[in-house]
Amino acid sequence: MTKFQITILGCGSAMPTTLHNPSSQLVDMNEKLFMIDCGEGTQLQMRKYKTRMSKLHSIFISHLHGDHVFGLPGLLSTLSLLGRTADLNLYAHQEMDLFLNPFIKYFGNQFSYKINLIPLDPHNHQLIFENNSMRVFSFPLKHRIATNGFLFEEKELPRHIKREMIDFYDIPFRQIKDIKLGADFITNDGKLIKNEILTTPSPPPRKYAYCSDTAFLPEIIPYIQNIDVLYHESTFAEADNVRAQETFHSTARQAAEIAKAANVKKLIIGHFSSRYNELDKLLNEATAVFSETKLATEGMIINL
Amino acid sequence: MTKFQITILGCGSAMPTTLHNPSSQLVDMNEKLFMIDCGEGTQLQMRKYKTRMSKLHSIFISHLHGDHVFGLPGLLSTLSLLGRTADLNLYAHQEMDLFLNPFIKYFGNQFSYKINLIPLDPHNHQLIFENNSMRVFSFPLKHRIATNGFLFEEKELPRHIKREMIDFYDIPFRQIKDIKLGADFITNDGKLIKNEILTTPSPPPRKYAYCSDTAFLPEIIPYIQNIDVLYHESTFAEADNVRAQETFHSTARQAAEIAKAANVKKLIIGHFSSRYNELDKLLNEATAVFSETKLATEGMIINL
């Protein structure tokens, strides 16, 4: 299987602590790095965890709060110092240009590459990126300002053709591609061999979703149904439920309820409030509802 | 003596490494923190080294390169999250407003405190801050863009009155302040007692200067003559002298020559290029010229 790997660079929230960095993570799909959010210090975290800046393909920003974007000026500058020439697509709310344009004007007018701001629709489920092997969707979350969740999914892979069937029916090379895509085979003496005899199904496409920051929002369930891994914010413990509601954040239990209702395989919780030194409580509250829960931590790697 | 302490938060240069953070340091004068430069991650470094954000008095920015300013959005936001109400003076080149205003407009319109941008004169030696006990001067350096060095100095302290003289001449309490400031004393029977008999001199005012980033610039020597501690950039080793000239930076030897010519007591070198994993070479090149040289390092504390 090709690589489909998440690296957590930061899973803290707005107030910095010595325990957690602000939000950022990398989705490595087949040696291309897709960054989600870019809090202050993200480029330093990339260095720390030895992720290669040359592999950075594009950046997806969930929303325009400082703890999700203040690492952009430094990272974008460093990419130029490194001599990047390929365009960089930055997916974010349209208002990103209010922050980005003055920065580019002053600091980036001699950048070695071009930054394309691609505005996200804050209201609708939307395909925002596609290549040969994958798709990225965005969908609305519910926070104090417009916020998007993201789904990264593999495209369906061709079926595996059985080696012994190629030999047994002497299947010509030129027909193999079609058979992998589902075609039947007709032998020289006119006999039809059904595709299911010749092939085995490919593994189901893997899917990863990022939902941060957001209040409890069951409306997202259709977009993340049955996925392999869900990263969902859980800023607060249940005891601070009122604060969660006021600030449009989720509790650990709420994150777990979303994971359970969406029938995901694994849940990673993150975006922890600085008020908690110990996160066991959050983990316990989540696992009580959905056992396959893990706490995010800086440097954590999740292979799908 | 009152506190006069420097904490190095970052002494790397433009390209981030796992060894060094970008430029920032704190001058603690009598429990007030004056920040010099604010590279990305500075607020995280403040947390790491347990310096108190509530003590932050003002910020001095040497020049508008990213590795000296990209920590500002995060730090300024956090001060508001912490509920600061006192104005914050930010001393920087006038063009700082091109970066700062869009940021404040978008992220800071509900800040709990006001930021005053105080433009620095990039051409002249200038008194920029003064209170009861100290002064801060700025002076021009020589870099690719307008850059200022800073001098922090104590004001002259009153002389120490000798306890035994107060008793011997029965000096009234109300005259003590004048005597500390240099007045003589006349006894009840009209005898004049010279101030030098009654007092001992206070220790000489302590002085600290920050010179980064700059090419070799002997013109700064009059501003930093005889000071206690000089922080001078030494981005390069002598072998990379050509690169130093091209980029308007200094070598370690040049920093030491400035320290020697200015007759400073101690030299701290910093702003190290990311090309050096080992800094012994830079230290050796500097100490060959000026023995009282130390390498800056993150978390280093210098007491004057």
PDB file of N, CA and C in Angstrom, chain A residues 14-18 20-22 39-44 47-50 53 64-66 69-75 77-78 81-82 93 95-96 98-99 102-103 106-107 145, chain B residues 14-18 20-22 39-44 47-50 53 64-66 69-75 77-78 81-82 93 95-96 98-99 102-103 106-107 145:
ATOM      1  N   ALA A  14      -5.356  27.917  21.885  1.00  0.00           N
ATOM      2  CA  ALA A  14      -4.889  29.292  21.694  1.00  0.00           C
ATOM      3  C   ALA A  14      -3.763  29.714  22.635  1.00  0.00           C
ATOM      4  N   MET A  15      -3.855  29.347  23.895  1.00  0.00           N
ATOM      5  CA  MET A  15      -2.837  29.790  24.850  1.00  0.00           C
ATOM      6  C   MET A  15      -1.668  28.811  24.821  1.00  0.00           C
ATOM      7  N   PRO A  16      -0.468  29.310  24.477  1.00  0.00           N
ATOM      8  CA  PRO A  16       0.655  28.368  24.371  1.00  0.00           C
ATOM      9  C   PRO A  16       1.075  27.839  25.742  1.00  0.00           C
ATOM     10  N   THR A  17       1.551  26.616  25.748  1.00  0.00           N
ATOM     11  CA  THR A  17       2.056  26.004  26.975  1.00  0.00           C
ATOM     12  C   THR A  17       3.394  25.357  26.663  1.00  0.00           C
ATOM     13  N   THR A  18       4.046  24.849  27.692  1.00  0.00           N
ATOM     14  CA  THR A  18       5.281  24.107  27.444  1.00  0.00           C
ATOM     15  C   THR A  18       4.967  22.685  27.002  1.00  0.00           C
ATOM     16  N   HIS A  20       2.219  21.782  24.780  1.00  0.00           N
ATOM     17  CA  HIS A  20       1.657  21.627  23.438  1.00  0.00           C
ATOM     18  C   HIS A  20       1.911  22.841  22.555  1.00  0.00           C
ATOM     19  N   ASN A  21       2.137  22.558  21.292  1.00  0.00           N
ATOM     20  CA  ASN A  21       2.233  23.598  20.272  1.00  0.00           C
ATOM     21  C   ASN A  21       0.845  23.873  19.699  1.00  0.00           C
ATOM     22  N   PRO A  22       0.665  25.051  19.098  1.00  0.00           N
ATOM     23  CA  PRO A  22      -0.630  25.312  18.459  1.00  0.00           C
ATOM     24  C   PRO A  22      -0.832  24.391  17.250  1.00  0.00           C
ATOM     25  N   GLY A  39      -0.082  26.786  13.035  1.00  0.00           N
ATOM     26  CA  GLY A  39       0.118  27.653  14.202  1.00  0.00           C
ATOM     27  C   GLY A  39       1.577  28.066  14.342  1.00  0.00           C
ATOM     28  N   GLU A  40       1.817  29.049  15.196  1.00  0.00           N
ATOM     29  CA  GLU A  40       3.188  29.542  15.410  1.00  0.00           C
ATOM     30  C   GLU A  40       4.138  28.397  15.779  1.00  0.00           C
ATOM     31  N   GLY A  41       5.280  28.384  15.137  1.00  0.00           N
ATOM     32  CA  GLY A  41       6.300  27.375  15.446  1.00  0.00           C
ATOM     33  C   GLY A  41       6.194  26.128  14.594  1.00  0.00           C
ATOM     34  N   THR A  42       5.256  26.109  13.643  1.00  0.00           N
ATOM     35  CA  THR A  42       5.068  24.908  12.824  1.00  0.00           C
ATOM     36  C   THR A  42       6.335  24.529  12.059  1.00  0.00           C
ATOM     37  N   GLN A  43       7.015  25.518  11.482  1.00  0.00           N
ATOM     38  CA  GLN A  43       8.229  25.179  10.736  1.00  0.00           C
ATOM     39  C   GLN A  43       9.299  24.602  11.663  1.00  0.00           C
ATOM     40  N   LEU A  44       9.333  25.050  12.913  1.00  0.00           N
ATOM     41  CA  LEU A  44      10.300  24.497  13.863  1.00  0.00           C
ATOM     42  C   LEU A  44       9.931  23.055  14.205  1.00  0.00           C
ATOM     43  N   ARG A  47      11.061  20.767  11.470  1.00  0.00           N
ATOM     44  CA  ARG A  47      12.487  20.448  11.631  1.00  0.00           C
ATOM     45  C   ARG A  47      12.670  19.385  12.704  1.00  0.00           C
ATOM     46  N   LYS A  48      11.983  19.610  13.823  1.00  0.00           N
ATOM     47  CA  LYS A  48      12.143  18.708  14.969  1.00  0.00           C
ATOM     48  C   LYS A  48      11.787  17.269  14.603  1.00  0.00           C
ATOM     49  N   TYR A  49      10.707  17.108  13.858  1.00  0.00           N
ATOM     50  CA  TYR A  49      10.239  15.760  13.531  1.00  0.00           C
ATOM     51  C   TYR A  49      10.725  15.309  12.151  1.00  0.00           C
ATOM     52  N   LYS A  50      11.716  16.035  11.620  1.00  0.00           N
ATOM     53  CA  LYS A  50      12.415  15.642  10.403  1.00  0.00           C
ATOM     54  C   LYS A  50      11.469  15.369   9.235  1.00  0.00           C
ATOM     55  N   MET A  53      10.603  19.791   4.058  1.00  0.00           N
ATOM     56  CA  MET A  53       9.885  20.940   3.510  1.00  0.00           C
ATOM     57  C   MET A  53       9.765  20.856   2.002  1.00  0.00           C
ATOM     58  N   LEU A  64      -9.496  31.237  10.535  1.00  0.00           N
ATOM     59  CA  LEU A  64      -8.520  32.310  10.710  1.00  0.00           C
ATOM     60  C   LEU A  64      -8.405  32.758  12.160  1.00  0.00           C
ATOM     61  N   HIS A  65      -8.175  31.827  13.062  1.00  0.00           N
ATOM     62  CA  HIS A  65      -7.760  32.181  14.417  1.00  0.00           C
ATOM     63  C   HIS A  65      -6.247  32.016  14.489  1.00  0.00           C
ATOM     64  N   GLY A  66      -5.623  32.890  15.289  1.00  0.00           N
ATOM     65  CA  GLY A  66      -4.169  32.976  15.323  1.00  0.00           C
ATOM     66  C   GLY A  66      -3.465  31.649  15.559  1.00  0.00           C
ATOM     67  N   VAL A  69      -2.884  29.889  12.259  1.00  0.00           N
ATOM     68  CA  VAL A  69      -2.266  30.544  11.088  1.00  0.00           C
ATOM     69  C   VAL A  69      -0.960  31.308  11.349  1.00  0.00           C
ATOM     70  N   PHE A  70      -0.625  31.567  12.615  1.00  0.00           N
ATOM     71  CA  PHE A  70       0.515  32.468  12.855  1.00  0.00           C
ATOM     72  C   PHE A  70       1.872  31.862  12.507  1.00  0.00           C
ATOM     73  N   GLY A  71       1.897  30.601  12.119  1.00  0.00           N
ATOM     74  CA  GLY A  71       3.156  30.018  11.652  1.00  0.00           C
ATOM     75  C   GLY A  71       3.375  30.214  10.156  1.00  0.00           C
ATOM     76  N   LEU A  72       2.361  30.747   9.469  1.00  0.00           N
ATOM     77  CA  LEU A  72       2.485  30.892   8.009  1.00  0.00           C
ATOM     78  C   LEU A  72       3.610  31.829   7.574  1.00  0.00           C
ATOM     79  N   PRO A  73       3.715  33.051   8.145  1.00  0.00           N
ATOM     80  CA  PRO A  73       4.779  33.943   7.657  1.00  0.00           C
ATOM     81  C   PRO A  73       6.162  33.290   7.699  1.00  0.00           C
ATOM     82  N   GLY A  74       6.465  32.635   8.795  1.00  0.00           N
ATOM     83  CA  GLY A  74       7.779  31.996   8.924  1.00  0.00           C
ATOM     84  C   GLY A  74       7.961  30.848   7.950  1.00  0.00           C
ATOM     85  N   LEU A  75       6.968  29.985   7.853  1.00  0.00           N
ATOM     86  CA  LEU A  75       7.074  28.824   6.949  1.00  0.00           C
ATOM     87  C   LEU A  75       7.178  29.273   5.491  1.00  0.00           C
ATOM     88  N   SER A  77       8.219  32.077   4.307  1.00  0.00           N
ATOM     89  CA  SER A  77       9.522  32.718   4.081  1.00  0.00           C
ATOM     90  C   SER A  77      10.623  31.682   3.931  1.00  0.00           C
ATOM     91  N   THR A  78      10.582  30.664   4.786  1.00  0.00           N
ATOM     92  CA  THR A  78      11.621  29.636   4.739  1.00  0.00           C
ATOM     93  C   THR A  78      11.580  28.872   3.414  1.00  0.00           C
ATOM     94  N   LEU A  81      13.531  30.888   1.118  1.00  0.00           N
ATOM     95  CA  LEU A  81      14.969  30.769   1.414  1.00  0.00           C
ATOM     96  C   LEU A  81      15.533  29.456   0.863  1.00  0.00           C
ATOM     97  N   LEU A  82      14.678  28.413   0.895  1.00  0.00           N
ATOM     98  CA  LEU A  82      15.106  27.103   0.395  1.00  0.00           C
ATOM     99  C   LEU A  82      15.074  27.035  -1.130  1.00  0.00           C
ATOM    100  N   HIS A  93     -10.206  30.435   4.143  1.00  0.00           N
ATOM    101  CA  HIS A  93     -11.285  31.399   3.986  1.00  0.00           C
ATOM    102  C   HIS A  93     -10.768  32.610   3.207  1.00  0.00           C
ATOM    103  N   GLU A  95     -10.989  35.620   3.561  1.00  0.00           N
ATOM    104  CA  GLU A  95     -10.414  36.734   4.341  1.00  0.00           C
ATOM    105  C   GLU A  95      -8.944  36.523   4.681  1.00  0.00           C
ATOM    106  N   MET A  96      -8.433  35.346   4.421  1.00  0.00           N
ATOM    107  CA  MET A  96      -6.988  35.110   4.569  1.00  0.00           C
ATOM    108  C   MET A  96      -6.187  36.183   3.840  1.00  0.00           C
ATOM    109  N   LEU A  98      -6.566  39.251   3.741  1.00  0.00           N
ATOM    110  CA  LEU A  98      -6.359  40.444   4.560  1.00  0.00           C
ATOM    111  C   LEU A  98      -5.088  40.319   5.406  1.00  0.00           C
ATOM    112  N   PHE A  99      -4.745  39.097   5.744  1.00  0.00           N
ATOM    113  CA  PHE A  99      -3.532  38.828   6.531  1.00  0.00           C
ATOM    114  C   PHE A  99      -2.352  38.532   5.606  1.00  0.00           C
ATOM    115  N   PRO A 102      -0.783  41.755   2.874  1.00  0.00           N
ATOM    116  CA  PRO A 102       0.197  42.716   3.419  1.00  0.00           C
ATOM    117  C   PRO A 102       1.519  42.030   3.733  1.00  0.00           C
ATOM    118  N   PHE A 103       1.447  40.785   4.202  1.00  0.00           N
ATOM    119  CA  PHE A 103       2.676  40.034   4.487  1.00  0.00           C
ATOM    120  C   PHE A 103       3.479  39.814   3.213  1.00  0.00           C
ATOM    121  N   TYR A 106       5.060  43.022   1.871  1.00  0.00           N
ATOM    122  CA  TYR A 106       6.226  43.551   2.574  1.00  0.00           C
ATOM    123  C   TYR A 106       7.395  42.561   2.619  1.00  0.00           C
ATOM    124  N   PHE A 107       7.084  41.295   2.949  1.00  0.00           N
ATOM    125  CA  PHE A 107       8.159  40.323   3.169  1.00  0.00           C
ATOM    126  C   PHE A 107       8.369  39.392   1.970  1.00  0.00           C
ATOM    127  N   ILE A 145     -16.122  31.737  14.240  1.00  0.00           N
ATOM    128  CA  ILE A 145     -15.965  32.293  12.894  1.00  0.00           C
ATOM    129  C   ILE A 145     -16.073  31.136  11.901  1.00  0.00           C
TER     130      ILE A 145
ATOM    131  N   ALA B  14      18.089  33.440  10.021  1.00  0.00           N
ATOM    132  CA  ALA B  14      16.847  33.334   9.250  1.00  0.00           C
ATOM    133  C   ALA B  14      16.343  31.899   9.078  1.00  0.00           C
ATOM    134  N   MET B  15      17.235  30.989   8.796  1.00  0.00           N
ATOM    135  CA  MET B  15      16.797  29.610   8.548  1.00  0.00           C
ATOM    136  C   MET B  15      16.691  28.865   9.876  1.00  0.00           C
ATOM    137  N   PRO B  16      15.489  28.373  10.203  1.00  0.00           N
ATOM    138  CA  PRO B  16      15.337  27.716  11.497  1.00  0.00           C
ATOM    139  C   PRO B  16      16.075  26.383  11.545  1.00  0.00           C
ATOM    140  N   THR B  17      16.558  26.027  12.713  1.00  0.00           N
ATOM    141  CA  THR B  17      17.232  24.756  12.906  1.00  0.00           C
ATOM    142  C   THR B  17      16.679  24.129  14.184  1.00  0.00           C
ATOM    143  N   THR B  18      17.090  22.904  14.442  1.00  0.00           N
ATOM    144  CA  THR B  18      16.683  22.290  15.711  1.00  0.00           C
ATOM    145  C   THR B  18      17.576  22.790  16.847  1.00  0.00           C
ATOM    146  N   HIS B  20      18.759  26.222  17.174  1.00  0.00           N
ATOM    147  CA  HIS B  20      18.558  27.609  17.587  1.00  0.00           C
ATOM    148  C   HIS B  20      17.210  28.170  17.142  1.00  0.00           C
ATOM    149  N   ASN B  21      16.649  28.996  18.002  1.00  0.00           N
ATOM    150  CA  ASN B  21      15.444  29.754  17.657  1.00  0.00           C
ATOM    151  C   ASN B  21      15.845  31.081  17.028  1.00  0.00           C
ATOM    152  N   PRO B  22      14.914  31.692  16.268  1.00  0.00           N
ATOM    153  CA  PRO B  22      15.237  33.009  15.713  1.00  0.00           C
ATOM    154  C   PRO B  22      15.360  34.062  16.831  1.00  0.00           C
ATOM    155  N   GLY B  39      11.375  36.911  17.107  1.00  0.00           N
ATOM    156  CA  GLY B  39      11.257  35.911  16.048  1.00  0.00           C
ATOM    157  C   GLY B  39      10.169  34.888  16.360  1.00  0.00           C
ATOM    158  N   GLU B  40       9.816  34.100  15.358  1.00  0.00           N
ATOM    159  CA  GLU B  40       8.767  33.083  15.539  1.00  0.00           C
ATOM    160  C   GLU B  40       9.089  32.159  16.718  1.00  0.00           C
ATOM    161  N   GLY B  41       8.093  31.924  17.545  1.00  0.00           N
ATOM    162  CA  GLY B  41       8.269  31.013  18.681  1.00  0.00           C
ATOM    163  C   GLY B  41       8.713  31.710  19.963  1.00  0.00           C
ATOM    164  N   THR B  42       8.843  33.032  19.917  1.00  0.00           N
ATOM    165  CA  THR B  42       9.332  33.754  21.107  1.00  0.00           C
ATOM    166  C   THR B  42       8.428  33.534  22.318  1.00  0.00           C
ATOM    167  N   GLN B  43       7.108  33.577  22.113  1.00  0.00           N
ATOM    168  CA  GLN B  43       6.226  33.381  23.267  1.00  0.00           C
ATOM    169  C   GLN B  43       6.374  31.970  23.841  1.00  0.00           C
ATOM    170  N   LEU B  44       6.677  31.000  22.987  1.00  0.00           N
ATOM    171  CA  LEU B  44       6.896  29.633  23.474  1.00  0.00           C
ATOM    172  C   LEU B  44       8.200  29.565  24.278  1.00  0.00           C
ATOM    173  N   ARG B  47       7.655  30.900  27.759  1.00  0.00           N
ATOM    174  CA  ARG B  47       7.066  29.854  28.604  1.00  0.00           C
ATOM    175  C   ARG B  47       8.136  28.878  29.061  1.00  0.00           C
ATOM    176  N   LYS B  48       8.949  28.461  28.092  1.00  0.00           N
ATOM    177  CA  LYS B  48       9.963  27.449  28.388  1.00  0.00           C
ATOM    178  C   LYS B  48      10.921  27.918  29.474  1.00  0.00           C
ATOM    179  N   TYR B  49      11.311  29.178  29.410  1.00  0.00           N
ATOM    180  CA  TYR B  49      12.307  29.680  30.362  1.00  0.00           C
ATOM    181  C   TYR B  49      11.644  30.434  31.517  1.00  0.00           C
ATOM    182  N   LYS B  50      10.332  30.235  31.641  1.00  0.00           N
ATOM    183  CA  LYS B  50       9.581  30.734  32.793  1.00  0.00           C
ATOM    184  C   LYS B  50       9.765  32.230  33.045  1.00  0.00           C
ATOM    185  N   MET B  53       5.003  36.891  31.381  1.00  0.00           N
ATOM    186  CA  MET B  53       4.456  37.800  30.366  1.00  0.00           C
ATOM    187  C   MET B  53       3.859  39.048  30.998  1.00  0.00           C
ATOM    188  N   LEU B  64      13.113  44.922  10.234  1.00  0.00           N
ATOM    189  CA  LEU B  64      11.926  44.204   9.780  1.00  0.00           C
ATOM    190  C   LEU B  64      12.264  43.019   8.873  1.00  0.00           C
ATOM    191  N   HIS B  65      13.142  42.158   9.328  1.00  0.00           N
ATOM    192  CA  HIS B  65      13.306  40.849   8.695  1.00  0.00           C
ATOM    193  C   HIS B  65      12.527  39.833   9.527  1.00  0.00           C
ATOM    194  N   GLY B  66      11.965  38.847   8.806  1.00  0.00           N
ATOM    195  CA  GLY B  66      11.037  37.912   9.438  1.00  0.00           C
ATOM    196  C   GLY B  66      11.567  37.242  10.695  1.00  0.00           C
ATOM    197  N   VAL B  69      10.754  39.364  13.689  1.00  0.00           N
ATOM    198  CA  VAL B  69       9.404  39.902  13.973  1.00  0.00           C
ATOM    199  C   VAL B  69       8.257  38.896  13.886  1.00  0.00           C
ATOM    200  N   PHE B  70       8.475  37.714  13.330  1.00  0.00           N
ATOM    201  CA  PHE B  70       7.329  36.834  13.078  1.00  0.00           C
ATOM    202  C   PHE B  70       6.724  36.228  14.351  1.00  0.00           C
ATOM    203  N   GLY B  71       7.321  36.467  15.487  1.00  0.00           N
ATOM    204  CA  GLY B  71       6.704  36.032  16.738  1.00  0.00           C
ATOM    205  C   GLY B  71       5.729  37.054  17.305  1.00  0.00           C
ATOM    206  N   LEU B  72       5.673  38.243  16.701  1.00  0.00           N
ATOM    207  CA  LEU B  72       4.815  39.293  17.262  1.00  0.00           C
ATOM    208  C   LEU B  72       3.325  38.941  17.253  1.00  0.00           C
ATOM    209  N   PRO B  73       2.758  38.472  16.111  1.00  0.00           N
ATOM    210  CA  PRO B  73       1.312  38.187  16.129  1.00  0.00           C
ATOM    211  C   PRO B  73       0.905  37.267  17.287  1.00  0.00           C
ATOM    212  N   GLY B  74       1.653  36.204  17.483  1.00  0.00           N
ATOM    213  CA  GLY B  74       1.324  35.260  18.554  1.00  0.00           C
ATOM    214  C   GLY B  74       1.475  35.871  19.934  1.00  0.00           C
ATOM    215  N   LEU B  75       2.584  36.550  20.162  1.00  0.00           N
ATOM    216  CA  LEU B  75       2.817  37.145  21.487  1.00  0.00           C
ATOM    217  C   LEU B  75       1.784  38.224  21.801  1.00  0.00           C
ATOM    218  N   SER B  77      -1.202  38.544  20.627  1.00  0.00           N
ATOM    219  CA  SER B  77      -2.508  37.913  20.842  1.00  0.00           C
ATOM    220  C   SER B  77      -2.591  37.309  22.240  1.00  0.00           C
ATOM    221  N   THR B  78      -1.521  36.646  22.650  1.00  0.00           N
ATOM    222  CA  THR B  78      -1.526  36.001  23.961  1.00  0.00           C
ATOM    223  C   THR B  78      -1.644  37.032  25.082  1.00  0.00           C
ATOM    224  N   LEU B  81      -5.202  37.628  25.407  1.00  0.00           N
ATOM    225  CA  LEU B  81      -5.862  36.485  26.063  1.00  0.00           C
ATOM    226  C   LEU B  81      -5.625  36.519  27.576  1.00  0.00           C
ATOM    227  N   LEU B  82      -4.446  37.014  27.973  1.00  0.00           N
ATOM    228  CA  LEU B  82      -4.111  37.088  29.393  1.00  0.00           C
ATOM    229  C   LEU B  82      -4.768  38.292  30.065  1.00  0.00           C
ATOM    230  N   HIS B  93      10.988  50.292  13.185  1.00  0.00           N
ATOM    231  CA  HIS B  93      10.962  51.127  11.985  1.00  0.00           C
ATOM    232  C   HIS B  93       9.507  51.437  11.619  1.00  0.00           C
ATOM    233  N   GLU B  95       7.917  51.393   9.032  1.00  0.00           N
ATOM    234  CA  GLU B  95       7.229  50.461   8.118  1.00  0.00           C
ATOM    235  C   GLU B  95       6.634  49.258   8.836  1.00  0.00           C
ATOM    236  N   MET B  96       6.937  49.100  10.110  1.00  0.00           N
ATOM    237  CA  MET B  96       6.289  48.061  10.906  1.00  0.00           C
ATOM    238  C   MET B  96       4.772  48.145  10.774  1.00  0.00           C
ATOM    239  N   LEU B  98       3.007  48.547   8.255  1.00  0.00           N
ATOM    240  CA  LEU B  98       2.523  47.805   7.083  1.00  0.00           C
ATOM    241  C   LEU B  98       2.233  46.345   7.440  1.00  0.00           C
ATOM    242  N   PHE B  99       2.955  45.822   8.402  1.00  0.00           N
ATOM    243  CA  PHE B  99       2.774  44.444   8.871  1.00  0.00           C
ATOM    244  C   PHE B  99       1.799  44.419  10.049  1.00  0.00           C
ATOM    245  N   PRO B 102      -2.524  45.623   9.440  1.00  0.00           N
ATOM    246  CA  PRO B 102      -3.457  44.601   8.935  1.00  0.00           C
ATOM    247  C   PRO B 102      -3.690  43.504   9.968  1.00  0.00           C
ATOM    248  N   PHE B 103      -2.637  43.162  10.700  1.00  0.00           N
ATOM    249  CA  PHE B 103      -2.771  42.150  11.749  1.00  0.00           C
ATOM    250  C   PHE B 103      -3.733  42.634  12.835  1.00  0.00           C
ATOM    251  N   TYR B 106      -7.350  42.745  11.667  1.00  0.00           N
ATOM    252  CA  TYR B 106      -8.066  41.479  11.519  1.00  0.00           C
ATOM    253  C   TYR B 106      -8.121  40.673  12.807  1.00  0.00           C
ATOM    254  N   PHE B 107      -6.989  40.581  13.512  1.00  0.00           N
ATOM    255  CA  PHE B 107      -6.926  39.703  14.688  1.00  0.00           C
ATOM    256  C   PHE B 107      -7.026  40.472  16.004  1.00  0.00           C
ATOM    257  N   ILE B 145      18.584  46.261   5.136  1.00  0.00           N
ATOM    258  CA  ILE B 145      17.498  47.232   5.336  1.00  0.00           C
ATOM    259  C   ILE B 145      17.830  48.032   6.590  1.00  0.00           C
TER     260      ILE B 145
END
